[in-house]
Amino acid sequence: MKNRLKVLRAERNWTQAQLAEALSVSRQTVNAIETGKFDPSLPLAFKAARVFGMPIEAIFQDEQEQ
Amino acid sequence: MKNRLKVLRAERNWTQAQLAEALSVSRQTVNAIETGKFDPSLPLAFKAARVFGMPIEAIFQDEQEQ
DNA sequence: AAGATATGTAAAGCAAACATGACTTTTTGA
DNA sequence: TCAAAAAGTCATGTTTGCTTTACATATCTT
């Protein structure tokens, strides 16, 4: 699962801490997701979609082509 | 998190077991998600979107309006 | 009535998604 | 240059997604 969080954050000049607060998760969680340590839960992905005002698919991409 | 899995299944005349196989999860997992016991992971939501040929938002709905 | 099929549910266990706290490294700006 | 801010990382703990096994119930056919 790839994601564009870092880019979307940069476009808005947000820090990981600011995004974390907008999503009501910890800064470490945002960092871990950005660096690919784990995938967000579905509810968190929905929150991100709401925060960025775009569909989930525009933020997260399934890299499993299978 | 609400979902339309039961309806989408019915439209296709699929059993929970058939959907489970298409998603490569257990039948109990499909049942638990349908009955709201827990939310699917993001990768599993992507799989469902691929199986049904529609965006994640057309299958799962965030009911938190907050 | 009896068997087959579909669904619901429960318990136990594992792995992944989070949390908190603390520390190090990198980037930034005055 | 140097300090502050941002980002990265590690350890530890809790919660939740998901598994397997097992059993109960409902419906449908024969």
Short mmCIF file of N, CA, C and O in Angstrom, two decimals, chain B:
data_model
loop_
_atom_site.label_atom_id
_atom_site.label_comp_id
_atom_site.label_asym_id
_atom_site.label_seq_id
_atom_site.Cartn_x
_atom_site.Cartn_y
_atom_site.Cartn_z
N MET B 1 -18.76 2.46 10.61
CA MET B 1 -18.52 2.06 9.22
C MET B 1 -19.63 1.13 8.74
O MET B 1 -19.73 0.00 9.20
N LYS B 2 -20.46 1.62 7.82
CA LYS B 2 -21.49 0.76 7.24
C LYS B 2 -20.98 0.20 5.92
O LYS B 2 -20.03 0.74 5.35
N ASN B 3 -21.61 -0.88 5.46
CA ASN B 3 -21.20 -1.42 4.16
C ASN B 3 -22.36 -2.07 3.45
O ASN B 3 -23.36 -2.43 4.05
N ARG B 4 -22.19 -2.22 2.15
CA ARG B 4 -23.25 -2.76 1.30
C ARG B 4 -22.93 -4.16 0.79
O ARG B 4 -23.46 -4.60 -0.22
N LEU B 5 -22.06 -4.86 1.53
CA LEU B 5 -21.62 -6.18 1.08
C LEU B 5 -22.79 -7.14 0.87
O LEU B 5 -22.84 -7.85 -0.15
N LYS B 6 -23.71 -7.16 1.82
CA LYS B 6 -24.83 -8.10 1.75
C LYS B 6 -25.65 -7.86 0.48
O LYS B 6 -26.02 -8.81 -0.23
N VAL B 7 -25.92 -6.59 0.20
CA VAL B 7 -26.69 -6.23 -0.99
C VAL B 7 -25.93 -6.59 -2.26
O VAL B 7 -26.49 -7.20 -3.18
N LEU B 8 -24.67 -6.23 -2.31
CA LEU B 8 -23.86 -6.50 -3.50
C LEU B 8 -23.75 -8.00 -3.75
O LEU B 8 -23.76 -8.45 -4.89
N ARG B 9 -23.68 -8.74 -2.65
CA ARG B 9 -23.64 -10.19 -2.75
C ARG B 9 -24.95 -10.70 -3.31
O ARG B 9 -24.97 -11.54 -4.23
N ALA B 10 -26.04 -10.21 -2.78
CA ALA B 10 -27.37 -10.64 -3.21
C ALA B 10 -27.58 -10.36 -4.69
O ALA B 10 -28.10 -11.19 -5.42
N GLU B 11 -27.12 -9.19 -5.14
CA GLU B 11 -27.26 -8.82 -6.55
C GLU B 11 -26.55 -9.83 -7.45
O GLU B 11 -26.95 -10.04 -8.60
N ARG B 12 -25.50 -10.44 -6.92
CA ARG B 12 -24.72 -11.39 -7.72
C ARG B 12 -25.02 -12.85 -7.37
O ARG B 12 -24.39 -13.74 -7.90
N ASN B 13 -25.93 -13.03 -6.40
CA ASN B 13 -26.25 -14.39 -5.94
C ASN B 13 -25.04 -15.14 -5.42
O ASN B 13 -24.83 -16.30 -5.75
N TRP B 14 -24.25 -14.46 -4.61
CA TRP B 14 -23.07 -15.08 -4.03
C TRP B 14 -23.32 -15.42 -2.58
O TRP B 14 -24.04 -14.69 -1.89
N THR B 15 -22.73 -16.50 -2.11
CA THR B 15 -22.80 -16.82 -0.68
C THR B 15 -21.64 -16.12 0.03
O THR B 15 -20.70 -15.64 -0.62
N GLN B 16 -21.71 -16.07 1.34
CA GLN B 16 -20.61 -15.48 2.11
C GLN B 16 -19.33 -16.25 1.82
O GLN B 16 -18.25 -15.67 1.74
N ALA B 17 -19.45 -17.56 1.67
CA ALA B 17 -18.28 -18.40 1.42
C ALA B 17 -17.64 -18.08 0.07
O ALA B 17 -16.41 -18.04 -0.05
N GLN B 18 -18.48 -17.80 -0.93
CA GLN B 18 -17.94 -17.46 -2.25
C GLN B 18 -17.22 -16.12 -2.22
O GLN B 18 -16.14 -15.96 -2.79
N LEU B 19 -17.84 -15.15 -1.53
CA LEU B 19 -17.19 -13.84 -1.42
C LEU B 19 -15.88 -13.97 -0.65
O LEU B 19 -14.86 -13.38 -1.03
N ALA B 20 -15.91 -14.77 0.41
CA ALA B 20 -14.70 -14.98 1.21
C ALA B 20 -13.56 -15.52 0.36
O ALA B 20 -12.43 -15.06 0.46
N GLU B 21 -13.90 -16.47 -0.52
CA GLU B 21 -12.87 -17.04 -1.37
C GLU B 21 -12.33 -16.00 -2.35
O GLU B 21 -11.13 -15.91 -2.58
N ALA B 22 -13.23 -15.21 -2.91
CA ALA B 22 -12.81 -14.16 -3.85
C ALA B 22 -11.90 -13.14 -3.17
O ALA B 22 -11.02 -12.56 -3.81
N LEU B 23 -12.09 -12.96 -1.87
CA LEU B 23 -11.28 -11.99 -1.12
C LEU B 23 -10.10 -12.66 -0.43
O LEU B 23 -9.28 -11.99 0.19
N SER B 24 -10.03 -13.98 -0.53
CA SER B 24 -9.05 -14.79 0.22
C SER B 24 -9.02 -14.47 1.70
O SER B 24 -7.95 -14.27 2.27
N VAL B 25 -10.19 -14.49 2.29
CA VAL B 25 -10.30 -14.43 3.75
C VAL B 25 -11.26 -15.54 4.16
O VAL B 25 -11.82 -16.23 3.30
N SER B 26 -11.46 -15.71 5.44
CA SER B 26 -12.36 -16.76 5.91
C SER B 26 -13.82 -16.32 5.80
O SER B 26 -14.11 -15.11 5.74
N ARG B 27 -14.70 -17.29 5.80
CA ARG B 27 -16.13 -16.98 5.74
C ARG B 27 -16.56 -16.20 6.97
O ARG B 27 -17.38 -15.28 6.88
N GLN B 28 -15.95 -16.52 8.11
CA GLN B 28 -16.30 -15.81 9.34
C GLN B 28 -15.91 -14.34 9.26
O GLN B 28 -16.57 -13.48 9.83
N THR B 29 -14.84 -14.05 8.56
CA THR B 29 -14.42 -12.66 8.40
C THR B 29 -15.45 -11.89 7.58
O THR B 29 -15.85 -10.78 7.95
N VAL B 30 -15.92 -12.48 6.50
CA VAL B 30 -16.97 -11.83 5.69
C VAL B 30 -18.21 -11.62 6.55
O VAL B 30 -18.78 -10.52 6.57
N ASN B 31 -18.60 -12.65 7.28
CA ASN B 31 -19.78 -12.53 8.13
C ASN B 31 -19.60 -11.44 9.18
O ASN B 31 -20.50 -10.62 9.40
N ALA B 32 -18.45 -11.40 9.81
CA ALA B 32 -18.19 -10.41 10.86
C ALA B 32 -18.23 -9.00 10.31
O ALA B 32 -18.74 -8.08 10.95
N ILE B 33 -17.71 -8.82 9.12
CA ILE B 33 -17.73 -7.48 8.51
C ILE B 33 -19.16 -7.10 8.13
O ILE B 33 -19.60 -5.98 8.40
N GLU B 34 -19.89 -8.04 7.55
CA GLU B 34 -21.27 -7.76 7.16
C GLU B 34 -22.14 -7.41 8.36
O GLU B 34 -22.99 -6.54 8.28
N THR B 35 -21.90 -8.10 9.47
CA THR B 35 -22.74 -7.87 10.65
C THR B 35 -22.15 -6.79 11.56
O THR B 35 -22.62 -6.60 12.68
N GLY B 36 -21.12 -6.11 11.08
CA GLY B 36 -20.58 -4.97 11.81
C GLY B 36 -19.73 -5.27 13.03
O GLY B 36 -19.53 -4.41 13.88
N LYS B 37 -19.19 -6.50 13.10
CA LYS B 37 -18.36 -6.85 14.25
C LYS B 37 -17.05 -6.08 14.22
O LYS B 37 -16.52 -5.70 15.24
N PHE B 38 -16.49 -5.89 13.04
CA PHE B 38 -15.30 -5.04 12.90
C PHE B 38 -15.18 -4.55 11.48
O PHE B 38 -15.91 -5.01 10.58
N ASP B 39 -14.29 -3.61 11.26
CA ASP B 39 -14.08 -3.05 9.92
C ASP B 39 -12.97 -3.81 9.22
O ASP B 39 -12.04 -4.29 9.88
N PRO B 40 -13.04 -3.90 7.90
CA PRO B 40 -11.94 -4.56 7.18
C PRO B 40 -10.69 -3.70 7.22
O PRO B 40 -10.78 -2.49 7.43
N SER B 41 -9.56 -4.32 6.99
CA SER B 41 -8.33 -3.55 6.85
C SER B 41 -8.41 -2.79 5.52
O SER B 41 -9.23 -3.10 4.67
N LEU B 42 -7.54 -1.81 5.34
CA LEU B 42 -7.56 -1.05 4.08
C LEU B 42 -7.23 -1.94 2.88
O LEU B 42 -7.91 -1.86 1.86
N PRO B 43 -6.22 -2.81 2.97
CA PRO B 43 -5.96 -3.70 1.83
C PRO B 43 -7.16 -4.59 1.49
O PRO B 43 -7.44 -4.82 0.32
N LEU B 44 -7.87 -5.04 2.51
CA LEU B 44 -9.05 -5.87 2.23
C LEU B 44 -10.16 -5.05 1.59
O LEU B 44 -10.86 -5.53 0.69
N ALA B 45 -10.30 -3.81 2.00
CA ALA B 45 -11.29 -2.93 1.38
C ALA B 45 -10.95 -2.72 -0.10
O ALA B 45 -11.84 -2.70 -0.95
N PHE B 46 -9.66 -2.59 -0.39
CA PHE B 46 -9.24 -2.44 -1.79
C PHE B 46 -9.57 -3.70 -2.59
O PHE B 46 -10.01 -3.62 -3.73
N LYS B 47 -9.36 -4.86 -1.97
CA LYS B 47 -9.69 -6.12 -2.64
C LYS B 47 -11.18 -6.18 -2.97
O LYS B 47 -11.56 -6.56 -4.08
N ALA B 48 -12.00 -5.79 -2.00
CA ALA B 48 -13.45 -5.80 -2.22
C ALA B 48 -13.81 -4.85 -3.37
O ALA B 48 -14.64 -5.18 -4.21
N ALA B 49 -13.16 -3.71 -3.39
CA ALA B 49 -13.43 -2.74 -4.46
C ALA B 49 -13.09 -3.35 -5.82
O ALA B 49 -13.82 -3.16 -6.80
N ARG B 50 -12.00 -4.12 -5.85
CA ARG B 50 -11.61 -4.75 -7.12
C ARG B 50 -12.60 -5.85 -7.50
O ARG B 50 -13.01 -5.97 -8.66
N VAL B 51 -12.98 -6.66 -6.50
CA VAL B 51 -13.91 -7.75 -6.76
C VAL B 51 -15.25 -7.23 -7.29
O VAL B 51 -15.82 -7.78 -8.23
N PHE B 52 -15.74 -6.15 -6.70
CA PHE B 52 -17.05 -5.62 -7.12
C PHE B 52 -16.94 -4.58 -8.22
O PHE B 52 -17.96 -4.09 -8.73
N GLY B 53 -15.72 -4.21 -8.56
CA GLY B 53 -15.53 -3.26 -9.66
C GLY B 53 -16.10 -1.88 -9.38
O GLY B 53 -16.69 -1.26 -10.27
N MET B 54 -15.91 -1.42 -8.17
CA MET B 54 -16.39 -0.08 -7.82
C MET B 54 -15.50 0.52 -6.75
O MET B 54 -14.75 -0.20 -6.10
N PRO B 55 -15.52 1.85 -6.59
CA PRO B 55 -14.68 2.48 -5.58
C PRO B 55 -15.03 2.07 -4.15
O PRO B 55 -16.17 1.67 -3.88
N ILE B 56 -14.07 2.15 -3.29
CA ILE B 56 -14.25 1.81 -1.88
C ILE B 56 -15.45 2.53 -1.28
O ILE B 56 -16.24 1.94 -0.55
N GLU B 57 -15.59 3.81 -1.63
CA GLU B 57 -16.67 4.61 -1.07
C GLU B 57 -18.05 4.12 -1.49
O GLU B 57 -19.05 4.46 -0.86
N ALA B 58 -18.12 3.32 -2.57
CA ALA B 58 -19.40 2.80 -3.03
C ALA B 58 -19.77 1.54 -2.25
O ALA B 58 -20.89 1.05 -2.33
N ILE B 59 -18.82 1.01 -1.50
CA ILE B 59 -19.06 -0.21 -0.73
C ILE B 59 -19.13 0.08 0.77
O ILE B 59 -20.01 -0.41 1.46
N PHE B 60 -18.17 0.88 1.23
CA PHE B 60 -18.10 1.20 2.66
C PHE B 60 -18.40 2.67 2.89
O PHE B 60 -17.92 3.53 2.13
N GLN B 61 -19.21 2.95 3.91
CA GLN B 61 -19.51 4.35 4.24
C GLN B 61 -19.20 4.66 5.68
O GLN B 61 -19.62 3.96 6.59
N ASP B 62 -18.43 5.71 5.82
CA ASP B 62 -18.07 6.28 7.09
C ASP B 62 -19.33 6.89 7.69
O ASP B 62 -19.88 7.83 7.13
N GLU B 63 -19.76 6.40 8.83
CA GLU B 63 -20.98 6.98 9.39
C GLU B 63 -20.68 8.02 10.45
O GLU B 63 -21.56 8.51 11.14
N GLN B 64 -19.40 8.35 10.57
CA GLN B 64 -19.03 9.38 11.54
C GLN B 64 -19.02 10.73 10.85
O GLN B 64 -18.16 11.04 10.03
N GLU B 65 -20.02 11.53 11.17
CA GLU B 65 -20.18 12.82 10.49
C GLU B 65 -19.35 13.90 11.16
O GLU B 65 -18.90 14.84 10.51
N GLN B 66 -19.13 13.73 12.41
CA GLN B 66 -18.29 14.59 13.29
C GLN B 66 -17.99 15.96 12.72
O GLN B 66 -16.90 16.40 12.56
#
